[in-house]
Short mmCIF file of C-alpha atoms in Angstrom, two decimals:
data_model
loop_
_atom_site.label_atom_id
_atom_site.label_comp_id
_atom_site.label_asym_id
_atom_site.label_seq_id
_atom_site.Cartn_x
_atom_site.Cartn_y
_atom_site.Cartn_z
CA MET A 1 30.25 -42.97 17.96
CA SER A 2 30.24 -45.38 15.04
CA PRO A 3 31.34 -43.80 11.74
CA LEU A 4 27.97 -44.82 10.35
CA GLN A 5 26.01 -43.05 13.08
CA ALA A 6 24.68 -39.63 12.21
CA ALA A 7 25.75 -36.73 14.39
CA PRO A 8 22.93 -35.41 16.56
CA VAL A 9 21.06 -32.49 15.05
CA VAL A 10 21.76 -29.28 16.95
CA GLU A 11 18.74 -27.00 17.05
CA ARG A 12 19.92 -23.57 15.96
CA GLU A 13 18.66 -20.46 17.68
CA TYR A 14 16.66 -18.10 15.46
CA ASP A 15 17.51 -14.44 15.09
CA PRO A 16 15.70 -12.57 17.88
CA GLU A 17 14.03 -10.31 15.29
CA ILE A 18 12.50 -13.41 13.65
CA LYS A 19 11.39 -14.87 16.98
CA ASP A 20 9.72 -11.61 17.95
CA MET A 21 7.69 -11.55 14.71
CA ALA A 22 6.57 -15.18 15.05
CA ASP A 23 5.70 -14.64 18.72
CA PHE A 24 3.61 -11.59 17.82
CA ILE A 25 1.74 -13.49 15.12
CA HIS A 26 0.81 -16.40 17.38
CA ASN A 27 0.55 -14.96 20.87
CA TYR A 28 -0.52 -11.31 20.72
CA LYS A 29 -4.26 -10.75 20.96
CA ILE A 30 -5.64 -7.73 19.12
CA GLU A 31 -8.10 -6.04 21.49
CA SER A 32 -8.21 -2.55 20.05
CA ASP A 33 -11.66 -1.56 18.77
CA LEU A 34 -10.02 1.34 16.92
CA ALA A 35 -7.73 -1.07 15.10
CA PHE A 36 -10.61 -3.28 13.96
CA ASP A 37 -12.75 -0.30 12.94
CA THR A 38 -9.85 1.16 10.96
CA ALA A 39 -9.10 -2.25 9.43
CA ARG A 40 -12.70 -2.42 8.19
CA LEU A 41 -12.29 0.93 6.46
CA VAL A 42 -8.95 -0.13 4.99
CA PHE A 43 -10.49 -3.41 3.79
CA LEU A 44 -13.31 -1.66 1.93
CA ASP A 45 -11.09 1.11 0.58
CA THR A 46 -8.48 -1.37 -0.66
CA LEU A 47 -11.01 -3.55 -2.47
CA GLY A 48 -12.49 -0.43 -4.08
CA CYS A 49 -9.07 0.68 -5.28
CA GLY A 50 -8.55 -2.75 -6.83
CA LEU A 51 -11.84 -2.54 -8.70
CA GLU A 52 -11.01 0.91 -10.05
CA ALA A 53 -7.67 -0.40 -11.36
CA LEU A 54 -9.60 -2.82 -13.60
CA ARG A 55 -10.51 0.23 -15.69
CA PHE A 56 -6.93 0.32 -16.99
CA LYS A 57 -5.86 -2.16 -19.66
CA GLU A 58 -2.20 -1.84 -18.62
CA CYS A 59 -3.27 -3.51 -15.38
CA THR A 60 -5.73 -6.09 -16.71
CA LYS A 61 -3.30 -7.41 -19.32
CA LEU A 62 -1.28 -8.92 -16.45
CA LEU A 63 -4.21 -10.67 -14.79
CA GLY A 64 -5.74 -14.12 -15.05
CA PRO A 65 -4.35 -17.66 -15.11
CA VAL A 66 -0.90 -18.47 -16.51
CA VAL A 67 -2.58 -20.86 -18.95
CA GLU A 68 -5.62 -19.17 -20.46
CA GLY A 69 -8.92 -20.78 -19.53
CA THR A 70 -7.65 -22.50 -16.39
CA VAL A 71 -10.14 -22.57 -13.53
CA VAL A 72 -8.79 -23.93 -10.24
CA PRO A 73 -11.32 -25.97 -8.23
CA ASN A 74 -12.03 -24.18 -4.93
CA GLY A 75 -9.43 -21.61 -5.93
CA THR A 76 -9.04 -17.95 -5.08
CA LYS A 77 -11.54 -15.67 -6.82
CA VAL A 78 -10.26 -12.29 -8.00
CA PRO A 79 -12.71 -9.43 -7.27
CA GLY A 80 -14.18 -7.74 -10.33
CA THR A 81 -13.17 -10.60 -12.63
CA PRO A 82 -14.33 -14.11 -13.57
CA TYR A 83 -10.93 -15.59 -12.61
CA GLN A 84 -10.55 -18.44 -10.11
CA LEU A 85 -6.88 -19.14 -9.54
CA ASP A 86 -4.40 -20.99 -7.37
CA PRO A 87 -3.57 -18.97 -4.24
CA VAL A 88 -0.10 -17.98 -5.47
CA ASN A 89 -1.31 -16.45 -8.72
CA GLY A 90 -4.40 -15.21 -6.93
CA ALA A 91 -2.16 -13.30 -4.54
CA PHE A 92 -0.41 -11.64 -7.49
CA ASN A 93 -3.69 -10.73 -9.19
CA ILE A 94 -5.29 -9.23 -6.10
CA GLY A 95 -2.05 -7.57 -5.03
CA ALA A 96 -1.54 -6.02 -8.46
CA ILE A 97 -5.00 -4.47 -8.73
CA ILE A 98 -4.81 -3.14 -5.16
CA ARG A 99 -1.57 -1.24 -5.80
CA TRP A 100 -2.00 -0.26 -9.44
CA LEU A 101 -3.38 3.24 -8.97
CA ASP A 102 -1.36 4.16 -5.86
CA TYR A 103 -4.65 4.97 -4.14
CA ASN A 104 -4.73 2.56 -1.18
CA ASP A 105 -3.47 3.35 2.32
CA CYS A 106 -0.01 4.60 3.17
CA TRP A 107 2.62 4.51 5.91
CA LEU A 108 5.41 7.07 6.00
CA ALA A 109 8.48 6.79 8.19
CA ALA A 110 12.17 6.02 7.61
CA GLU A 111 10.74 3.65 5.00
CA TRP A 112 7.57 4.26 3.02
CA GLY A 113 4.96 1.79 1.93
CA HIS A 114 1.37 0.72 1.68
CA PRO A 115 0.49 -1.87 4.33
CA SER A 116 -2.83 -2.78 2.72
CA ASP A 117 -0.78 -4.27 -0.13
CA ASN A 118 -0.67 -7.33 2.14
CA LEU A 119 -4.38 -7.91 1.51
CA GLY A 120 -3.36 -9.42 -1.84
CA GLY A 121 -1.85 -12.43 -0.10
CA ILE A 122 -4.18 -12.46 2.90
CA LEU A 123 -7.42 -12.47 0.91
CA ALA A 124 -6.14 -14.95 -1.68
CA VAL A 125 -5.12 -17.45 1.00
CA ALA A 126 -8.18 -16.91 3.20
CA ASP A 127 -10.56 -17.35 0.25
CA TRP A 128 -8.80 -20.51 -0.99
CA ILE A 129 -8.75 -22.01 2.52
CA SER A 130 -12.44 -21.30 3.02
CA ARG A 131 -13.55 -22.68 -0.36
CA THR A 132 -11.41 -25.79 0.06
CA ASN A 133 -12.62 -26.50 3.58
CA ARG A 134 -16.25 -25.86 2.65
CA ALA A 135 -15.80 -28.55 -0.01
CA GLY A 136 -14.51 -31.02 2.59
CA GLY A 137 -10.83 -30.14 2.69
CA ASN A 138 -8.66 -29.64 5.73
CA ILE A 139 -6.38 -26.63 5.28
CA GLY A 140 -5.55 -24.38 8.21
CA GLN A 141 -7.33 -26.61 10.74
CA GLY A 142 -10.28 -27.09 8.44
CA LYS A 143 -12.02 -23.80 9.22
CA VAL A 144 -14.12 -21.61 6.97
CA LEU A 145 -12.67 -18.22 7.81
CA LYS A 146 -14.63 -15.09 8.66
CA VAL A 147 -13.93 -11.55 7.50
CA ARG A 148 -12.82 -10.84 11.08
CA ASP A 149 -9.96 -13.32 10.56
CA VAL A 150 -8.92 -11.30 7.52
CA LEU A 151 -9.10 -8.04 9.48
CA GLU A 152 -6.97 -9.49 12.27
CA ALA A 153 -4.39 -10.68 9.75
CA MET A 154 -4.41 -7.20 8.19
CA ILE A 155 -3.80 -5.53 11.56
CA LYS A 156 -0.82 -7.80 12.24
CA ALA A 157 0.57 -7.42 8.72
CA HIS A 158 0.25 -3.63 8.99
CA GLU A 159 2.08 -3.80 12.31
CA ILE A 160 5.02 -5.85 11.08
CA GLN A 161 5.48 -3.77 7.94
CA GLY A 162 4.94 -0.47 9.71
CA VAL A 163 7.06 -1.08 12.81
CA LEU A 164 9.98 -2.29 10.68
CA ALA A 165 9.58 0.87 8.58
CA LEU A 166 9.68 3.30 11.51
CA GLU A 167 13.45 3.36 11.99
CA ASN A 168 14.83 1.36 9.06
CA SER A 169 15.31 2.87 5.61
CA PHE A 170 15.43 0.21 2.94
CA ASN A 171 15.31 2.85 0.19
CA LYS A 172 18.67 4.25 1.34
CA VAL A 173 20.30 0.92 0.45
CA GLY A 174 18.42 0.77 -2.85
CA LEU A 175 15.80 -1.79 -1.83
CA ASP A 176 12.11 -1.38 -2.51
CA HIS A 177 9.65 -1.31 0.37
CA VAL A 178 7.85 -4.38 -0.98
CA VAL A 179 10.39 -6.50 0.91
CA LEU A 180 8.26 -5.66 3.94
CA VAL A 181 5.10 -6.79 2.16
CA LYS A 182 6.75 -10.12 1.46
CA VAL A 183 7.81 -10.55 5.10
CA ALA A 184 4.50 -9.41 6.61
CA THR A 185 2.38 -11.47 4.21
CA ALA A 186 4.50 -14.57 4.86
CA ALA A 187 4.08 -14.08 8.60
CA VAL A 188 0.29 -13.70 8.70
CA THR A 189 -0.61 -16.23 6.01
CA SER A 190 1.50 -18.82 7.85
CA LYS A 191 -0.89 -18.67 10.76
CA LEU A 192 -3.96 -18.72 8.50
CA LEU A 193 -2.58 -21.93 6.94
CA GLY A 194 -2.19 -23.57 10.35
CA LEU A 195 1.59 -23.39 10.77
CA ASP A 196 2.87 -23.33 14.35
CA GLU A 197 5.12 -20.63 15.75
CA LYS A 198 8.37 -22.33 14.71
CA LYS A 199 7.15 -22.95 11.17
CA THR A 200 5.97 -19.35 10.98
CA ALA A 201 9.51 -18.33 11.91
CA ASP A 202 10.76 -20.59 9.09
CA ALA A 203 8.45 -18.88 6.60
CA ILE A 204 9.55 -15.42 7.74
CA THR A 205 13.19 -16.36 7.24
CA GLN A 206 12.45 -17.63 3.76
CA ALA A 207 10.95 -14.23 2.94
CA TRP A 208 14.09 -12.44 4.15
CA VAL A 209 16.48 -14.72 2.25
CA ASP A 210 14.51 -14.37 -0.99
CA GLY A 211 15.95 -11.95 -3.56
CA GLN A 212 14.77 -8.41 -2.82
CA SER A 213 13.50 -5.90 -5.38
CA LEU A 214 15.58 -2.87 -6.32
CA ARG A 215 13.85 0.52 -6.20
CA THR A 216 15.23 1.54 -9.57
CA TYR A 217 11.86 1.02 -11.30
CA ARG A 218 10.49 3.88 -9.17
CA HIS A 219 13.15 6.40 -10.16
CA SER A 220 14.52 8.13 -13.23
CA PRO A 221 15.78 6.97 -15.67
CA ASN A 222 14.03 3.63 -15.14
CA THR A 223 10.59 4.65 -13.85
CA MET A 224 8.07 2.16 -15.20
CA SER A 225 4.94 0.15 -14.48
CA ARG A 226 6.65 -2.54 -12.41
CA LYS A 227 6.17 -0.21 -9.45
CA SER A 228 2.42 -0.84 -9.84
CA TRP A 229 2.68 -4.64 -9.66
CA ALA A 230 5.69 -4.99 -7.38
CA ALA A 231 3.48 -5.51 -4.34
CA GLY A 232 1.54 -8.22 -6.17
CA ASP A 233 4.85 -9.89 -6.91
CA ALA A 234 5.79 -9.69 -3.21
CA CYS A 235 2.44 -11.22 -2.22
CA GLN A 236 2.78 -14.15 -4.61
CA ARG A 237 6.37 -14.80 -3.50
CA ALA A 238 5.30 -14.78 0.14
CA VAL A 239 2.45 -17.23 -0.41
CA ASN A 240 4.64 -19.49 -2.53
CA LEU A 241 7.29 -19.63 0.20
CA VAL A 242 4.76 -20.30 2.96
CA LEU A 243 3.29 -23.19 0.96
CA LYS A 244 6.78 -24.67 0.66
CA VAL A 245 7.18 -24.51 4.44
CA LEU A 246 3.72 -26.06 4.79
CA LYS A 247 5.06 -29.02 2.79
CA GLY A 248 7.98 -29.44 5.19
CA GLU A 249 10.66 -27.06 3.96
CA GLY A 250 12.75 -25.60 6.77
CA GLY A 251 13.96 -22.12 7.52
CA VAL A 252 17.17 -20.11 7.67
CA PRO A 253 17.46 -19.35 11.41
CA THR A 254 20.15 -16.64 11.26
CA VAL A 255 19.14 -15.16 7.92
CA LEU A 256 19.56 -11.62 9.25
CA ASN A 257 22.62 -11.92 11.50
CA ALA A 258 24.79 -14.59 9.87
CA PRO A 259 28.31 -13.08 9.58
CA GLY A 260 29.26 -12.41 5.99
CA TRP A 261 26.26 -14.14 4.49
CA GLY A 262 23.23 -12.65 6.25
CA PHE A 263 20.85 -9.88 5.22
CA TYR A 264 22.51 -7.27 7.41
CA ASP A 265 26.02 -7.74 6.04
CA ASN A 266 24.99 -8.15 2.41
CA LEU A 267 22.01 -5.86 1.94
CA PHE A 268 21.90 -3.47 4.91
CA LYS A 269 25.47 -2.19 5.06
CA GLY A 270 26.18 -4.18 8.20
CA ASN A 271 23.52 -2.35 10.20
CA LYS A 272 20.96 -4.15 12.34
CA PHE A 273 17.30 -3.20 12.44
CA LYS A 274 16.29 -0.59 15.00
CA PHE A 275 12.92 -0.78 16.72
CA GLN A 276 11.06 2.25 18.03
CA ARG A 277 8.27 0.27 19.68
CA PRO A 278 7.07 -3.32 20.26
CA TYR A 279 4.49 -4.89 17.97
CA GLY A 280 0.84 -4.16 18.80
CA SER A 281 -1.83 -2.36 16.75
CA TYR A 282 -0.22 1.08 16.46
CA VAL A 283 0.22 1.05 12.68
CA MET A 284 -3.37 0.21 11.79
CA GLU A 285 -4.61 2.79 14.26
CA ASN A 286 -2.41 5.49 12.70
CA VAL A 287 -2.37 4.47 9.04
CA LEU A 288 -2.98 7.12 6.38
CA PHE A 289 -5.87 6.93 3.90
CA LYS A 290 -5.63 8.38 0.42
CA VAL A 291 -9.04 9.95 0.29
CA SER A 292 -8.97 12.88 -2.09
CA TYR A 293 -6.50 12.07 -4.84
CA PRO A 294 -4.83 9.03 -6.45
CA ALA A 295 -1.40 10.49 -5.80
CA GLU A 296 1.86 9.55 -4.10
CA PHE A 297 1.22 10.41 -0.47
CA HIS A 298 4.00 12.95 0.02
CA SER A 299 2.12 15.16 -2.44
CA GLN A 300 -1.38 14.92 -0.93
CA THR A 301 -1.19 18.09 1.15
CA ALA A 302 0.43 19.99 -1.73
CA ILE A 303 -2.55 19.13 -3.92
CA GLU A 304 -4.93 20.24 -1.14
CA CYS A 305 -2.99 23.54 -1.08
CA ALA A 306 -3.38 23.86 -4.86
CA GLN A 307 -7.13 23.34 -4.59
CA ILE A 308 -7.33 26.17 -2.04
CA ILE A 309 -5.19 28.39 -4.29
CA ASN A 310 -7.59 27.79 -7.19
CA LYS A 311 -10.35 29.41 -5.14
CA LYS A 312 -8.11 32.39 -4.36
CA LEU A 313 -7.21 32.78 -8.03
CA ALA A 314 -10.90 32.69 -9.00
CA GLU A 315 -11.67 35.42 -6.47
CA LEU A 316 -8.97 37.56 -8.10
CA GLY A 317 -10.24 36.82 -11.59
CA LYS A 318 -7.03 34.92 -12.29
CA SER A 319 -6.15 31.38 -13.36
CA ALA A 320 -3.16 29.10 -13.81
CA LYS A 321 -2.22 31.12 -16.89
CA ASP A 322 -1.42 34.06 -14.60
CA ILE A 323 1.09 32.19 -12.43
CA LYS A 324 4.77 33.11 -12.78
CA GLU A 325 6.25 30.65 -10.30
CA ILE A 326 5.50 28.56 -7.21
CA THR A 327 7.64 27.60 -4.25
CA ASN A 328 6.72 24.43 -2.36
CA ARG A 329 8.06 24.43 1.20
CA THR A 330 8.14 20.74 2.04
CA HIS A 331 9.77 17.83 3.89
CA GLU A 332 12.87 15.92 2.84
CA ALA A 333 11.10 12.72 1.75
CA CYS A 334 8.98 14.65 -0.75
CA ILE A 335 12.11 16.08 -2.36
CA ARG A 336 13.90 12.74 -2.43
CA ILE A 337 11.02 10.78 -3.97
CA ILE A 338 8.82 13.01 -6.12
CA ASP A 339 10.66 16.29 -6.83
CA LYS A 340 11.05 16.04 -10.62
CA GLN A 341 10.84 19.67 -11.73
CA PHE A 342 12.80 19.29 -14.95
CA LYS A 343 12.58 15.53 -15.52
CA ALA A 344 10.70 14.54 -18.68
CA MET A 345 7.33 12.93 -18.03
CA ASP A 346 7.70 9.79 -20.14
CA ASN A 347 4.84 7.67 -18.81
CA PHE A 348 2.09 7.13 -16.23
CA ALA A 349 4.67 6.09 -13.61
CA ASP A 350 6.60 9.35 -14.02
CA ARG A 351 3.51 11.52 -13.72
CA ASP A 352 1.98 9.93 -10.62
CA HIS A 353 5.33 10.31 -8.82
CA CYS A 354 6.02 13.96 -9.67
CA VAL A 355 4.76 16.56 -7.17
CA GLN A 356 5.07 19.33 -9.76
CA TYR A 357 2.89 17.46 -12.26
CA MET A 358 0.20 16.75 -9.66
CA VAL A 359 0.08 20.30 -8.33
CA ALA A 360 0.06 21.74 -11.85
CA THR A 361 -2.78 19.42 -12.89
CA MET A 362 -4.89 20.66 -9.98
CA LEU A 363 -4.11 24.29 -10.80
CA VAL A 364 -4.81 23.96 -14.53
CA PHE A 365 -7.85 21.65 -14.45
CA ASN A 366 -9.06 21.91 -10.83
CA ARG A 367 -8.97 18.11 -10.55
CA LEU A 368 -6.62 15.16 -10.22
CA THR A 369 -7.80 11.72 -11.33
CA ALA A 370 -6.02 8.55 -12.34
CA GLN A 371 -6.85 9.27 -15.98
CA ASP A 372 -4.78 12.44 -15.78
CA TYR A 373 -1.60 10.34 -15.62
CA ALA A 374 -2.32 8.36 -18.78
CA ASP A 375 -0.37 8.87 -22.00
CA GLY A 376 -2.33 11.06 -24.41
CA SER A 377 -4.69 12.39 -21.73
CA GLU A 378 -5.80 16.01 -21.61
CA ALA A 379 -3.44 16.67 -18.73
CA ALA A 380 -0.46 14.79 -20.17
CA THR A 381 -0.67 16.75 -23.43
CA SER A 382 -1.32 20.19 -21.92
CA GLU A 383 1.38 22.74 -22.84
CA LEU A 384 0.21 25.05 -20.05
CA LEU A 385 0.52 22.28 -17.48
CA GLU A 386 3.99 21.25 -18.66
CA ASN A 387 5.21 24.83 -18.67
CA LEU A 388 3.82 25.48 -15.18
CA ARG A 389 5.26 22.20 -13.87
CA GLN A 390 8.78 23.42 -14.61
CA ARG A 391 8.18 26.62 -12.65
CA ILE A 392 7.36 24.84 -9.36
CA LYS A 393 10.41 24.41 -7.15
CA CYS A 394 10.67 22.49 -3.87
CA VAL A 395 12.67 23.63 -0.84
CA GLU A 396 13.07 21.67 2.38
CA ASP A 397 11.78 23.02 5.67
CA PRO A 398 13.73 21.14 8.41
CA GLN A 399 10.82 21.55 10.84
CA PHE A 400 8.49 19.87 8.33
CA THR A 401 10.97 16.98 8.12
CA THR A 402 11.09 16.75 11.93
CA ASP A 403 7.28 16.71 12.16
CA TYR A 404 7.14 14.03 9.47
CA HIS A 405 9.23 11.70 11.65
CA ASP A 406 7.69 12.70 15.01
CA PRO A 407 5.71 9.66 16.30
CA ALA A 408 3.19 11.99 17.95
CA LYS A 409 2.50 13.90 14.72
CA ARG A 410 3.53 11.92 11.62
CA THR A 411 2.31 14.82 9.45
CA ILE A 412 3.13 15.20 5.75
CA PRO A 413 3.36 18.98 5.41
CA ASN A 414 3.49 21.07 2.24
CA ALA A 415 3.14 24.82 1.80
CA LEU A 416 2.71 26.63 -1.53
CA THR A 417 3.60 30.25 -2.26
CA VAL A 418 2.39 31.55 -5.63
CA THR A 419 3.86 34.52 -7.44
CA LEU A 420 1.74 35.96 -10.28
CA ASN A 421 2.97 37.44 -13.54
CA ASP A 422 2.09 40.95 -12.32
CA GLY A 423 4.36 40.54 -9.27
CA THR A 424 1.62 39.81 -6.76
CA VAL A 425 2.65 37.23 -4.17
CA LEU A 426 -0.29 35.31 -2.70
CA ASP A 427 -0.30 34.37 0.97
CA GLU A 428 1.33 31.02 1.57
CA VAL A 429 -1.13 28.13 1.88
CA VAL A 430 -0.10 25.44 4.36
CA VAL A 431 -1.63 22.00 4.91
CA GLU A 432 0.20 19.78 7.38
CA ALA A 433 -2.09 16.76 7.85
CA PRO A 434 -3.92 15.47 4.78
CA LEU A 435 -7.49 14.27 4.79
CA GLY A 436 -7.09 10.63 5.81
CA HIS A 437 -4.55 11.33 8.56
CA LYS A 438 -5.50 10.18 12.06
CA PHE A 439 -5.90 13.84 13.08
CA ARG A 440 -8.68 14.12 10.46
CA ARG A 441 -10.06 10.57 10.58
CA GLU A 442 -13.65 11.43 11.50
CA GLU A 443 -13.74 14.09 8.78
CA ALA A 444 -12.49 11.48 6.33
CA LYS A 445 -14.88 8.61 7.11
CA PRO A 446 -17.78 9.80 4.92
CA GLU A 447 -15.30 10.51 2.12
CA ILE A 448 -13.79 7.02 2.42
CA LEU A 449 -17.25 5.49 2.02
CA ALA A 450 -18.02 7.81 -0.91
CA LYS A 451 -14.75 6.80 -2.57
CA TYR A 452 -15.57 3.11 -2.09
CA LYS A 453 -19.06 3.68 -3.53
CA ARG A 454 -17.62 5.41 -6.63
CA HIS A 455 -15.24 2.54 -7.21
CA ILE A 456 -17.81 -0.25 -6.98
CA GLU A 457 -20.63 1.44 -8.92
CA GLY A 458 -19.15 0.76 -12.34
CA HIS A 459 -18.96 -3.00 -11.69
CA PHE A 460 -22.27 -3.99 -10.08
CA ASP A 461 -25.97 -3.22 -10.34
CA ALA A 462 -27.66 -0.85 -7.91
CA ALA A 463 -28.93 -3.65 -5.66
CA ARG A 464 -25.47 -5.18 -5.26
CA VAL A 465 -23.92 -1.77 -4.59
CA LYS A 466 -26.53 -1.07 -1.91
CA HIS A 467 -25.91 -4.46 -0.29
CA LEU A 468 -22.12 -4.00 -0.26
CA LEU A 469 -22.43 -0.51 1.24
CA GLU A 470 -24.82 -1.63 3.98
CA LEU A 471 -22.74 -4.70 4.80
CA GLY A 472 -19.49 -2.73 4.77
CA TRP A 473 -20.84 -0.15 7.18
CA ASN A 474 -22.11 -2.77 9.64
CA GLN A 475 -18.99 -3.80 11.54
CA LYS A 476 -20.48 -6.78 13.37
CA GLU A 477 -22.25 -8.26 10.36
CA LEU A 478 -19.25 -7.79 8.09
CA GLU A 479 -16.85 -9.41 10.55
CA ASN A 480 -19.16 -12.42 10.92
CA THR A 481 -19.45 -12.99 7.14
CA ASP A 482 -17.67 -16.03 5.68
CA VAL A 483 -14.72 -14.87 3.58
CA ASP A 484 -15.63 -16.90 0.49
CA LYS A 485 -19.25 -15.76 0.59
CA TYR A 486 -18.10 -12.16 0.86
CA VAL A 487 -15.68 -12.47 -2.06
CA ASP A 488 -18.50 -13.99 -4.13
CA LEU A 489 -20.25 -10.62 -3.90
CA TYR A 490 -17.43 -9.13 -6.01
CA VAL A 491 -17.32 -11.78 -8.75
CA THR A 492 -18.29 -10.69 -12.27
CA ASP A 493 -18.78 -12.50 -15.58
CA LYS A 494 -16.28 -10.20 -17.28
CA ILE A 495 -13.92 -7.35 -16.49
CA VAL A 496 -15.40 -3.88 -16.85
CA ALA A 497 -14.59 -1.93 -20.02
CA PRO A 498 -11.54 0.33 -19.73
CA TYR A 499 -11.73 4.12 -19.69
#
């Protein structure tokens, strides 16, 4: 070979984990009616949660274009706002409002997370593609996408995030679960943008090699509002990386397994991912809805227990003032994440991730709303609530922890035992599967629609609300609606006034 001749390029083999994800994205056909029906409910619920977040100025201050007044031609429109942005910033905006109130869906396993966070990137990209192609562009094969395309992308994003979470604990190595949002969003938006299987693999590797978020903003002493926009950040990073691959940037084929320099050796203590099951539609079919309360999901059944206890107290002529102490028999993840019996409640982020605060709020006020977490709120300033909070202790029940991880159950059990000041011990109240669990899905459906209706009513007139409800409850018509035309139904001239 002449010294001037270039050596032949050797095609490197991709990590099998990367190949499996890319293969799933491009070659697996979603045929489950249950998955599409559940995805429709998740879609509506997630958009409603995003609209409700616009009531909070801490959220809205982060939204809009980087340069005030910028309107991107054929750009992504952000529901509930007048903003029209590039797809990267659009992904952050939509992702941030979705996650702000911790009220969208949930997946609990070795790793926790909220798979509908991926809608931030999916909807931003799908809307931008559709508007651009309608105007004569040619992105993602030139198609104007349908809502069904969004639902399919959601099912596959849920599956990637959820299957990776089943056996692999990122929190135990200090990483936040939004790494999985970044990976899943990169995977599904790659296909929407017309990348082939190899380029999708490249985009997935770029998501893995990207710097990953530390969980410290979710835990004392650093608990703060970044936890509410971390998923939006993951969505915008994913879309940004995919667009770089779309322009010709390559991938990092052995990003996970490279000795010494890969993800496993540097960020996963040398361990490789374990897989409980192949990719399909399992996660969407089994995902958990937060129906009743805007609360971290490990607390949902505890709050249901507290609501039942309120009725018992009323029958006895008693109230929260008569409670001496409470024992919460629970599962290990609840203790590890939200057991903060004696930790000071410094801000919104502390309160919505403290099982004692949430249970005490229900017992004192017989309610739990997002406003109850705000600084200066009636709940946050209640001496009775704060005193009661510090008299609620958590103890692990190993069987509850086993049931939490059991693929056939996946319950999130809590059980409260109340002792009154006069020595009376009330019968323990146990709730194992919260409203919104697959075991209670049919019971939850009317409540999911009611929740969505509450969240959209403050933003639109009665005619628009009626139209959105009717369209949302008609699976076939919704799926056949053009994405950009559907998003237009959520556009407003200004953001709603805060609470």
